[in-house]
Coordinates of C-alpha atoms and ligand atoms in Angstrom, one line a residue:
M1 CA 28.8 -15.7 32.2
K2 CA 29.3 -12.3 30.7
N3 CA 28.9 -9.3 32.9
I4 CA 25.5 -7.7 32.6
K5 CA 25.8 -4.1 31.8
E6 CA 22.8 -1.7 32.0
F7 CA 22.5 0.3 28.8
I8 CA 19.1 2.0 28.7
K9 CA 16.8 2.7 31.6
V10 CA 13.3 3.9 31.0
K11 CA 12.0 5.3 34.3
G12 CA 8.3 6.0 34.9
I13 CA 7.6 7.4 31.4
T14 CA 4.1 8.8 31.0
K15 CA 2.9 10.7 27.9
Y16 CA -0.3 12.6 27.2
F17 CA -1.3 13.7 23.7
G18 CA -3.4 16.7 22.7
G19 CA -5.0 17.7 26.0
S20 CA -6.5 14.2 26.5
D21 CA -7.1 13.3 30.1
K22 CA -6.0 9.7 29.5
P23 CA -2.3 9.1 28.9
T24 CA -1.1 7.2 25.8
L25 CA 1.9 5.8 27.8
E26 CA 1.5 5.2 31.5
D27 CA 4.3 4.7 33.9
I28 CA 6.6 2.7 31.6
N29 CA 9.6 1.2 33.4
L30 CA 12.1 -0.8 31.4
T31 CA 15.8 -1.8 31.6
I32 CA 17.7 -2.8 28.5
N33 CA 21.1 -4.3 28.9
E34 CA 24.1 -4.2 26.6
G35 CA 23.9 -7.0 24.0
E36 CA 20.1 -7.4 24.3
F37 CA 17.6 -7.6 21.5
I38 CA 14.3 -6.5 22.8
A39 CA 11.0 -6.8 21.0
I40 CA 8.1 -4.6 22.1
L41 CA 4.9 -6.3 21.3
G42 CA 1.5 -4.6 21.4
P43 CA -1.7 -4.1 19.4
S44 CA -1.8 -1.4 16.8
G45 CA -2.4 2.0 18.2
S46 CA -1.2 1.0 21.6
G47 CA 1.7 3.5 21.7
K48 CA 4.7 1.3 20.6
S49 CA 6.0 3.9 18.2
T50 CA 5.5 6.7 20.8
L51 CA 7.6 4.7 23.3
L52 CA 10.4 4.2 20.7
R53 CA 10.3 7.9 19.9
T54 CA 10.6 8.7 23.6
I55 CA 13.6 6.5 24.0
T56 CA 15.3 8.1 21.0
G57 CA 14.4 11.6 22.2
L58 CA 12.1 12.4 19.3
V59 CA 9.2 12.8 21.7
E60 CA 9.4 14.4 25.1
S61 CA 7.5 12.6 27.8
D62 CA 5.4 14.4 30.4
Y63 CA 6.7 12.4 33.4
G64 CA 9.7 10.2 33.9
E65 CA 13.0 10.1 32.1
V66 CA 15.2 7.9 29.9
V67 CA 18.8 7.3 30.8
F68 CA 21.0 6.2 27.8
D69 CA 24.5 4.9 28.5
G70 CA 24.6 6.7 31.8
K71 CA 23.2 10.0 30.6
K72 CA 19.7 11.4 30.7
V73 CA 18.2 11.8 27.2
T74 CA 17.4 15.4 26.4
G75 CA 16.6 16.2 22.8
V76 CA 17.2 13.9 19.9
N77 CA 19.7 11.1 20.7
P78 CA 22.5 11.1 18.2
Y79 CA 23.5 7.5 19.1
A80 CA 20.2 6.0 18.1
S81 CA 18.8 5.4 14.6
I82 CA 15.4 4.1 13.5
V83 CA 14.4 2.0 10.6
F84 CA 10.7 2.5 9.8
Q85 CA 8.1 0.3 8.0
T86 CA 8.7 2.1 4.8
F87 CA 11.9 4.0 4.5
A88 CA 11.8 7.4 2.8
L89 CA 14.5 7.2 0.2
Y90 CA 15.4 10.1 -1.9
P91 CA 14.2 9.1 -5.4
W92 CA 16.7 11.3 -7.2
L93 CA 19.7 9.8 -5.3
T94 CA 21.3 6.4 -6.1
V95 CA 21.5 3.6 -3.5
R96 CA 25.1 4.7 -2.7
E97 CA 24.1 8.4 -2.3
N98 CA 21.1 7.5 -0.1
V99 CA 23.4 5.5 2.2
E100 CA 26.0 8.3 2.2
L101 CA 23.5 10.9 3.2
G102 CA 23.6 10.2 7.0
L103 CA 27.4 10.2 7.0
K104 CA 27.6 13.5 5.1
A105 CA 25.2 15.1 7.5
K106 CA 27.5 14.1 10.3
G107 CA 30.4 15.9 8.5
F108 CA 32.6 12.9 7.9
P109 CA 35.4 13.3 5.3
K110 CA 34.5 12.3 1.7
D111 CA 36.7 9.3 1.4
Y112 CA 35.6 7.9 4.7
T113 CA 32.0 8.4 3.7
R114 CA 32.6 6.5 0.4
R115 CA 34.4 3.6 2.1
K116 CA 31.9 3.3 4.9
A117 CA 28.9 3.3 2.4
E118 CA 30.5 0.6 0.3
E119 CA 31.2 -1.5 3.4
L120 CA 27.5 -1.2 4.5
I121 CA 26.2 -1.9 1.0
R122 CA 28.1 -5.1 1.0
L123 CA 27.1 -6.0 4.6
I124 CA 23.4 -5.6 3.8
G125 CA 23.5 -7.5 0.5
L126 CA 23.1 -4.6 -2.0
D127 CA 26.4 -5.0 -3.9
G128 CA 25.9 -4.5 -7.6
F129 CA 23.1 -2.0 -6.9
E130 CA 25.2 0.9 -5.8
E131 CA 24.3 3.1 -8.8
A132 CA 20.6 2.0 -9.0
Y133 CA 17.8 4.4 -8.2
P134 CA 15.1 3.6 -5.6
K135 CA 12.5 3.1 -8.3
E136 CA 14.5 0.3 -9.8
L137 CA 14.5 -1.6 -6.5
S138 CA 12.0 -4.0 -5.1
G139 CA 10.4 -3.3 -1.7
G140 CA 12.8 -5.7 0.0
M141 CA 15.8 -4.0 -1.6
R142 CA 14.6 -0.5 -0.6
Q143 CA 14.2 -1.7 3.0
R144 CA 17.8 -2.9 2.8
V145 CA 18.9 0.6 1.8
G146 CA 16.9 1.8 4.9
F147 CA 18.9 -0.6 7.1
A148 CA 22.2 0.5 5.5
R149 CA 21.4 4.1 6.0
A150 CA 20.5 3.6 9.6
L151 CA 23.7 1.7 10.3
A152 CA 25.9 4.2 8.4
V153 CA 26.1 6.5 11.4
E154 CA 27.3 3.6 13.7
P155 CA 24.5 4.0 16.2
K156 CA 24.9 2.4 19.6
L157 CA 21.2 1.6 19.5
L158 CA 19.3 0.4 16.5
C159 CA 15.6 0.9 16.6
L160 CA 13.3 -1.0 14.3
D161 CA 9.7 0.1 14.0
E162 CA 7.8 -2.7 12.2
P163 CA 10.5 -2.8 9.5
F164 CA 9.2 -6.0 7.9
S165 CA 5.5 -5.5 7.9
A166 CA 5.3 -3.9 4.4
L167 CA 7.2 -6.8 2.8
D168 CA 5.9 -10.0 1.4
F169 CA 6.5 -13.1 3.6
L170 CA 9.6 -14.5 1.9
T171 CA 11.4 -11.2 1.6
A172 CA 10.6 -10.4 5.2
E173 CA 11.8 -13.8 6.4
N174 CA 15.1 -13.4 4.5
L175 CA 15.8 -10.0 5.9
R176 CA 14.9 -11.2 9.4
T177 CA 17.3 -14.1 9.4
E178 CA 20.1 -12.0 7.8
L179 CA 19.7 -9.3 10.5
V180 CA 19.8 -11.9 13.3
D181 CA 22.9 -13.4 11.7
L182 CA 24.6 -10.0 11.5
W183 CA 23.7 -9.3 15.1
Q184 CA 24.7 -12.7 16.4
E185 CA 28.1 -12.6 14.6
K186 CA 28.6 -9.1 16.0
R187 CA 29.3 -7.6 12.6
M188 CA 27.5 -4.4 13.6
P189 CA 29.0 -2.2 16.3
I190 CA 25.6 -1.9 18.0
K191 CA 25.0 -2.4 21.7
S192 CA 21.4 -3.1 21.6
I193 CA 18.4 -3.5 19.3
I194 CA 14.8 -2.5 20.1
M195 CA 12.2 -3.8 17.6
I196 CA 8.6 -2.8 17.6
T197 CA 6.3 -5.4 16.3
H198 CA 2.7 -6.6 16.4
G199 CA 3.7 -10.1 15.3
I200 CA 4.2 -12.7 18.1
E201 CA 6.1 -15.1 15.9
E202 CA 8.4 -12.4 14.6
A203 CA 9.2 -11.4 18.2
V204 CA 9.9 -15.0 19.3
L205 CA 12.0 -15.6 16.2
M206 CA 14.4 -12.7 16.7
A207 CA 14.4 -11.3 20.3
D208 CA 16.0 -12.1 23.6
K209 CA 13.1 -10.6 25.5
I210 CA 9.6 -9.6 24.7
V211 CA 8.1 -6.7 26.4
M212 CA 4.3 -6.8 26.1
L213 CA 2.3 -3.6 26.1
S214 CA -1.4 -3.2 26.8
R215 CA -3.4 -0.5 25.0
N216 CA -5.3 2.5 26.2
P217 CA -3.1 3.4 28.0
A218 CA 0.0 1.5 27.2
H219 CA 1.7 -0.1 30.1
I220 CA 3.9 -3.1 30.4
I221 CA 1.9 -6.2 31.2
A222 CA 4.6 -8.8 30.8
E223 CA 8.3 -9.3 30.1
I224 CA 9.1 -12.7 28.6
K225 CA 12.7 -13.9 28.2
I226 CA 13.4 -16.1 25.2
D227 CA 16.3 -18.4 25.8
L228 CA 16.2 -20.4 22.5
P229 CA 19.5 -20.5 20.7
H230 CA 19.8 -19.1 17.1
P231 CA 19.0 -20.0 14.4
R232 CA 15.5 -20.6 15.7
N233 CA 13.1 -22.9 14.1
R234 CA 9.4 -21.8 13.8
K235 CA 8.3 -25.4 13.6
S236 CA 10.1 -26.7 16.7
P237 CA 8.0 -27.6 19.8
E238 CA 9.9 -25.2 22.0
F239 CA 9.3 -22.4 19.7
E240 CA 5.6 -23.2 19.4
K241 CA 5.3 -23.5 23.2
I242 CA 6.7 -20.0 23.7
V243 CA 4.4 -18.6 21.0
D244 CA 1.5 -20.3 22.7
N245 CA 2.4 -18.8 26.1
V246 CA 2.8 -15.3 24.7
Y247 CA -0.4 -15.7 22.9
K248 CA -2.3 -16.6 26.1
L249 CA -0.9 -13.6 27.9
L250 CA -1.9 -11.3 25.0
I251 CA -5.5 -12.7 25.0
K252 CA -5.7 -12.4 28.7
G253 CA -4.8 -8.7 28.3
K254 CA -7.4 -8.3 25.6
T255 CA -10.3 -9.9 27.4
E256 CA -9.5 -7.9 30.6
N257 CA -9.8 -4.8 28.4
N258 CA -13.1 -6.0 27.1
E259 CA -14.5 -6.3 30.6
E260 CA -13.5 -2.7 31.1
K261 CA -15.2 -1.8 27.8
K262 CA -18.4 -3.5 28.8
L263 CA -18.4 -1.6 32.1
N264 CA -17.8 1.7 30.3
K265 CA -20.7 0.9 28.0
S266 CA -23.2 0.3 30.8
V267 CA -22.1 3.5 32.5
S268 CA -22.3 5.7 29.4
S269 CA -25.4 4.2 27.9
N270 CA -27.5 6.3 30.2
K271 CA -26.2 9.4 28.7
E272 CA -28.0 10.4 25.6
N273 CA -25.2 12.5 24.2
G274 CA -21.6 12.1 24.6
E275 CA -21.6 8.3 24.3
K276 CA -18.1 7.1 23.6
P277 CA -17.7 4.9 20.5
I278 CA -15.6 1.8 21.1
Q279 CA -13.1 0.6 18.6
I280 CA -14.4 -2.0 16.2
P281 CA -11.7 -4.7 15.4
N282 CA -10.7 -5.6 11.9
A283 CA -13.1 -8.5 11.7
H284 CA -15.1 -9.6 8.7
V285 CA -18.6 -11.0 8.9
G286 CA -17.7 -13.9 6.7
V287 CA -14.7 -14.9 8.7
M288 CA -16.5 -14.5 12.0
S289 CA -19.4 -16.8 10.9
G290 CA -16.9 -19.3 9.6
L291 CA -15.0 -19.3 12.9
L292 CA -18.2 -19.7 14.9
E293 CA -19.3 -22.7 12.7
L294 CA -15.9 -24.3 13.2
I295 CA -16.0 -23.9 17.0
D296 CA -19.5 -25.2 17.1
D297 CA -18.5 -28.3 15.0
N298 CA -15.7 -28.9 17.5
G299 CA -18.0 -29.2 20.5
G300 CA -18.1 -25.5 21.2
K301 CA -14.6 -25.1 22.4
M302 CA -11.2 -24.7 20.7
D303 CA -7.6 -23.8 21.5
I304 CA -7.0 -20.5 19.8
Y305 CA -3.5 -21.1 18.7
Q306 CA -4.6 -24.4 17.3
L307 CA -7.4 -22.7 15.5
G308 CA -4.9 -20.3 13.9
G309 CA -3.0 -23.3 12.6
D310 CA -6.1 -25.1 11.3
L311 CA -7.2 -22.1 9.4
M312 CA -3.6 -21.2 8.3
M313 CA -4.3 -17.8 9.5
E314 CA -1.6 -15.5 11.0
I315 CA -2.4 -14.7 14.6
D316 CA -2.5 -11.0 13.8
D317 CA -5.4 -11.7 11.4
L318 CA -7.2 -14.1 13.6
L319 CA -7.1 -12.0 16.8
P320 CA -9.3 -9.2 15.5
N321 CA -11.9 -11.7 14.4
I322 CA -11.9 -13.3 17.8
E323 CA -12.3 -9.9 19.3
G324 CA -15.2 -9.3 17.0
I325 CA -17.2 -12.4 18.0
S326 CA -16.4 -11.7 21.6
M327 CA -17.7 -8.1 21.3
L328 CA -20.9 -9.5 19.7
N329 CA -21.2 -11.9 22.7
F330 CA -21.1 -14.9 20.3
A331 CA -18.0 -16.3 22.0
E332 CA -15.9 -16.0 25.1
V333 CA -12.1 -16.3 25.6
K334 CA -10.6 -18.0 28.6
E335 CA -7.0 -19.0 29.1
G336 CA -6.2 -19.3 25.4
D337 CA -9.4 -21.2 24.6
I338 CA -12.4 -19.9 22.8
F339 CA -15.9 -21.0 23.7
I340 CA -19.1 -20.4 21.8
T341 CA -21.9 -18.9 23.8
E342 CA -25.6 -19.7 23.6
L343 CA -26.1 -16.7 21.4
G344 CA -23.3 -17.8 19.2
K345 CA -24.9 -21.2 18.8
E346 CA -28.2 -19.6 17.9
F347 CA -26.4 -17.4 15.3
V348 CA -24.9 -20.5 13.7
E349 CA -28.0 -22.6 13.8
L350 CA -30.8 -20.1 12.8
D351 CA -31.7 -19.6 9.2
K352 CA -30.2 -16.7 7.3
D353 CA -32.8 -14.1 7.9
E354 CA -33.1 -14.9 11.6
S355 CA -29.4 -14.9 12.2
K356 CA -29.2 -11.5 10.5
E357 CA -31.8 -10.2 12.9
L358 CA -29.8 -11.6 15.8
F359 CA -26.6 -9.9 14.5
K360 CA -28.5 -6.6 14.1
K361 CA -29.7 -6.9 17.7
Q362 CA -26.1 -7.4 18.9
L363 CA -24.9 -4.4 16.9
K364 CA -27.4 -2.2 18.6
D365 CA -25.6 -3.0 21.9
I366 CA -22.3 -1.6 20.7
S367 CA -21.9 2.1 21.4
T368 CA -20.2 2.8 18.0
F369 CA -23.3 1.6 16.1
R370 CA -25.7 3.2 18.5
L371 CA -24.0 6.5 17.8
I372 CA -24.2 6.1 14.1
M373 CA -27.9 5.1 14.2
N374 CA -28.7 8.0 16.4
V375 CA -27.3 10.4 13.8
L376 CA -29.0 8.6 10.9
N377 CA -32.3 8.4 12.7
N378 CA -32.2 12.1 13.5
K379 CA -31.6 13.2 10.0
R380 CA -34.8 13.8 8.0
N381 CA -33.4 12.0 4.9
H382 CA -31.7 9.3 7.1
T383 CA -28.5 9.9 5.2
M384 CA -25.1 11.1 6.3
K385 CA -21.6 11.4 4.7
E386 CA -19.1 8.8 5.8
E387 CA -16.7 11.7 6.3
F388 CA -19.0 13.1 9.0
F389 CA -18.5 10.0 11.1
K390 CA -14.8 10.0 10.5
E391 CA -14.6 13.5 11.8
L392 CA -16.7 12.5 14.8
F393 CA -14.4 9.6 15.6
K394 CA -11.3 11.8 15.4
Q395 CA -11.7 12.7 19.1
H396 CA -11.4 9.0 20.0
F397 CA -9.2 7.3 17.6
S398 CA -6.2 7.9 15.4
Y399 CA -6.4 8.6 11.7
N400 CA -5.2 5.1 10.8
E401 CA -7.6 3.4 13.2
I402 CA -10.5 5.3 11.7
E403 CA -9.6 4.5 8.1
G404 CA -9.7 0.7 8.7
M405 CA -12.6 0.9 11.1
M406 CA -15.0 2.7 8.8
D407 CA -14.8 -0.2 6.2
I408 CA -15.5 -2.7 9.0
I409 CA -18.4 -0.7 10.4
I410 CA -19.9 -0.6 6.9
D411 CA -19.4 -4.3 6.4
W412 CA -21.1 -5.2 9.7
G413 CA -23.9 -2.6 9.3
R414 CA -24.7 -3.6 5.8
Y415 CA -24.8 -7.3 6.6
A416 CA -27.2 -6.6 9.5
E417 CA -29.2 -4.3 7.2
L418 CA -28.9 -1.7 9.9
F419 CA -27.9 0.8 7.3
T420 CA -26.5 0.7 3.8
Y421 CA -23.7 2.6 1.9
D422 CA -23.5 4.3 -1.4
H423 CA -20.1 4.2 -2.9
D424 CA -20.6 7.0 -5.3
S425 CA -21.8 9.6 -2.8
E426 CA -19.8 8.0 0.1
E427 CA -22.9 8.2 2.3
L428 CA -24.4 5.9 4.9
Y429 CA -28.2 5.8 4.9
I430 CA -31.2 3.9 6.2
P431 CA -33.2 2.7 3.2
S432 CA -36.9 3.4 3.3
F433 CA -39.0 0.3 3.5
Ligands
ADP1 P1 1.5 2.1 17.7 O1 2.9 2.4 17.2 O2 1.5 1.1 18.8 O3 0.6 1.7 16.6 P2 1.5 4.9 18.2 O4 2.5 5.1 19.2 O5 1.7 5.3 16.8 O6 0.9 3.4 18.3 O7 0.2 5.8 18.7 C1 -0.4 5.6 20.0 C2 -1.6 6.6 20.1 O8 -1.0 7.9 20.3 C3 -2.5 6.6 19.0 O9 -3.8 6.7 19.4 C4 -2.1 7.9 18.2 O10 -3.2 8.5 17.6 C5 -1.6 8.8 19.4 N1 -0.5 9.6 18.9 C6 0.7 9.3 18.4 N2 1.5 10.3 18.0 C7 0.7 11.4 18.2 C8 0.9 12.8 18.1 N3 2.0 13.3 17.6 N4 -0.2 13.6 18.4 C9 -1.3 13.1 18.9 N5 -1.6 11.8 19.1 C10 -0.6 11.0 18.8
MG2 MG1 3.6 2.3 15.2

């Protein structure tokens, strides 16, 4: 056995943003050893990027500290580099010049810079494209340049913030395996990798350990060691078993959060004003109905992971839909299984108009929709700009969350005929009957 050497220690990190009384990160404690590849898994908006930025010194925490290689992190950590989802390449510079950039900034001599860049370009599979400009490259190639640029400065810690999520599946899969190979063969002088992801399978495929974050606030709900040897096979029973376990933990975290939301709802519903909107998951009415029918056809109960397989749906796409039908009280999740409720059965079995009515009734139980209806009902023309609601939600959600959420709110509201939407004027309104 190799000696285990502590490399990074995150101690009691808590971070508040913008005067909010609820932290984004709450009491995060984490030890990363030399030679470890850690995946941080959590739902979108949970604070994964913030945690990474805290570790690299780009964000200062309110409480706690990060110790890196025996030293407390103060200010930007020069021994860490980050690869983002989409890498900002300079369009007027060639691939070689883009890679050399980081080296030049560090003041390395010209011939060293040149040699190092060439070595990296080869390592990362870009040879032949040295003199190409970013616009001539595919998304996958551009991301390769991003990797090369991050590696150019010989960081001790390589941070990856969802680096594959903007790529098509095959390109992403190639890059994933190549990166794991480089890491396994120790061809990069890196001591540790931290990868942020919201994909369970990606985490199980690549990492030695998964650190699972809850959201709102983010704290660590589980650490799961993955002992499978590389190369890992997504189709092997051992792989699927780990994915299934991680999945169950994640669902458990989510349903516990839902309980909390329900509680919040009953407390705040007495207050006429100041009702807090809850986040609406990225779930589509068509998909939710289809899911409910499928569960009903299967005797009212299904294993969620199995369900994902049957529908050929990525878990990341399936989960929000499951959250959706749970939020509407059409289904319940327990221990990785999903059960249809009496209401859910009704929804499936009623004829179209009646099931719409039921859907509408359920929507009125969700604070976000109540808030919207309050506004529309109180306007004399029963019309309000979409932008108004976006502004309203700004106090509660991030910009990205709101953009996706408004489309879903409109999808649900229109289906229920609670309100409708005019694309030209970008307004929500209650039609007069
Ligand atoms: P994730 O990477 O898990 O999607 P982030 O770390 O980007 O999540 O964001 C977590 C939360 O913190 C979000 O609600 C986001 O709006 C908020 N947040 C992140 N950065 C800032 C910032 N600089 N100022 C204010 N709020 C922020
Ligand atoms: Mg992020």
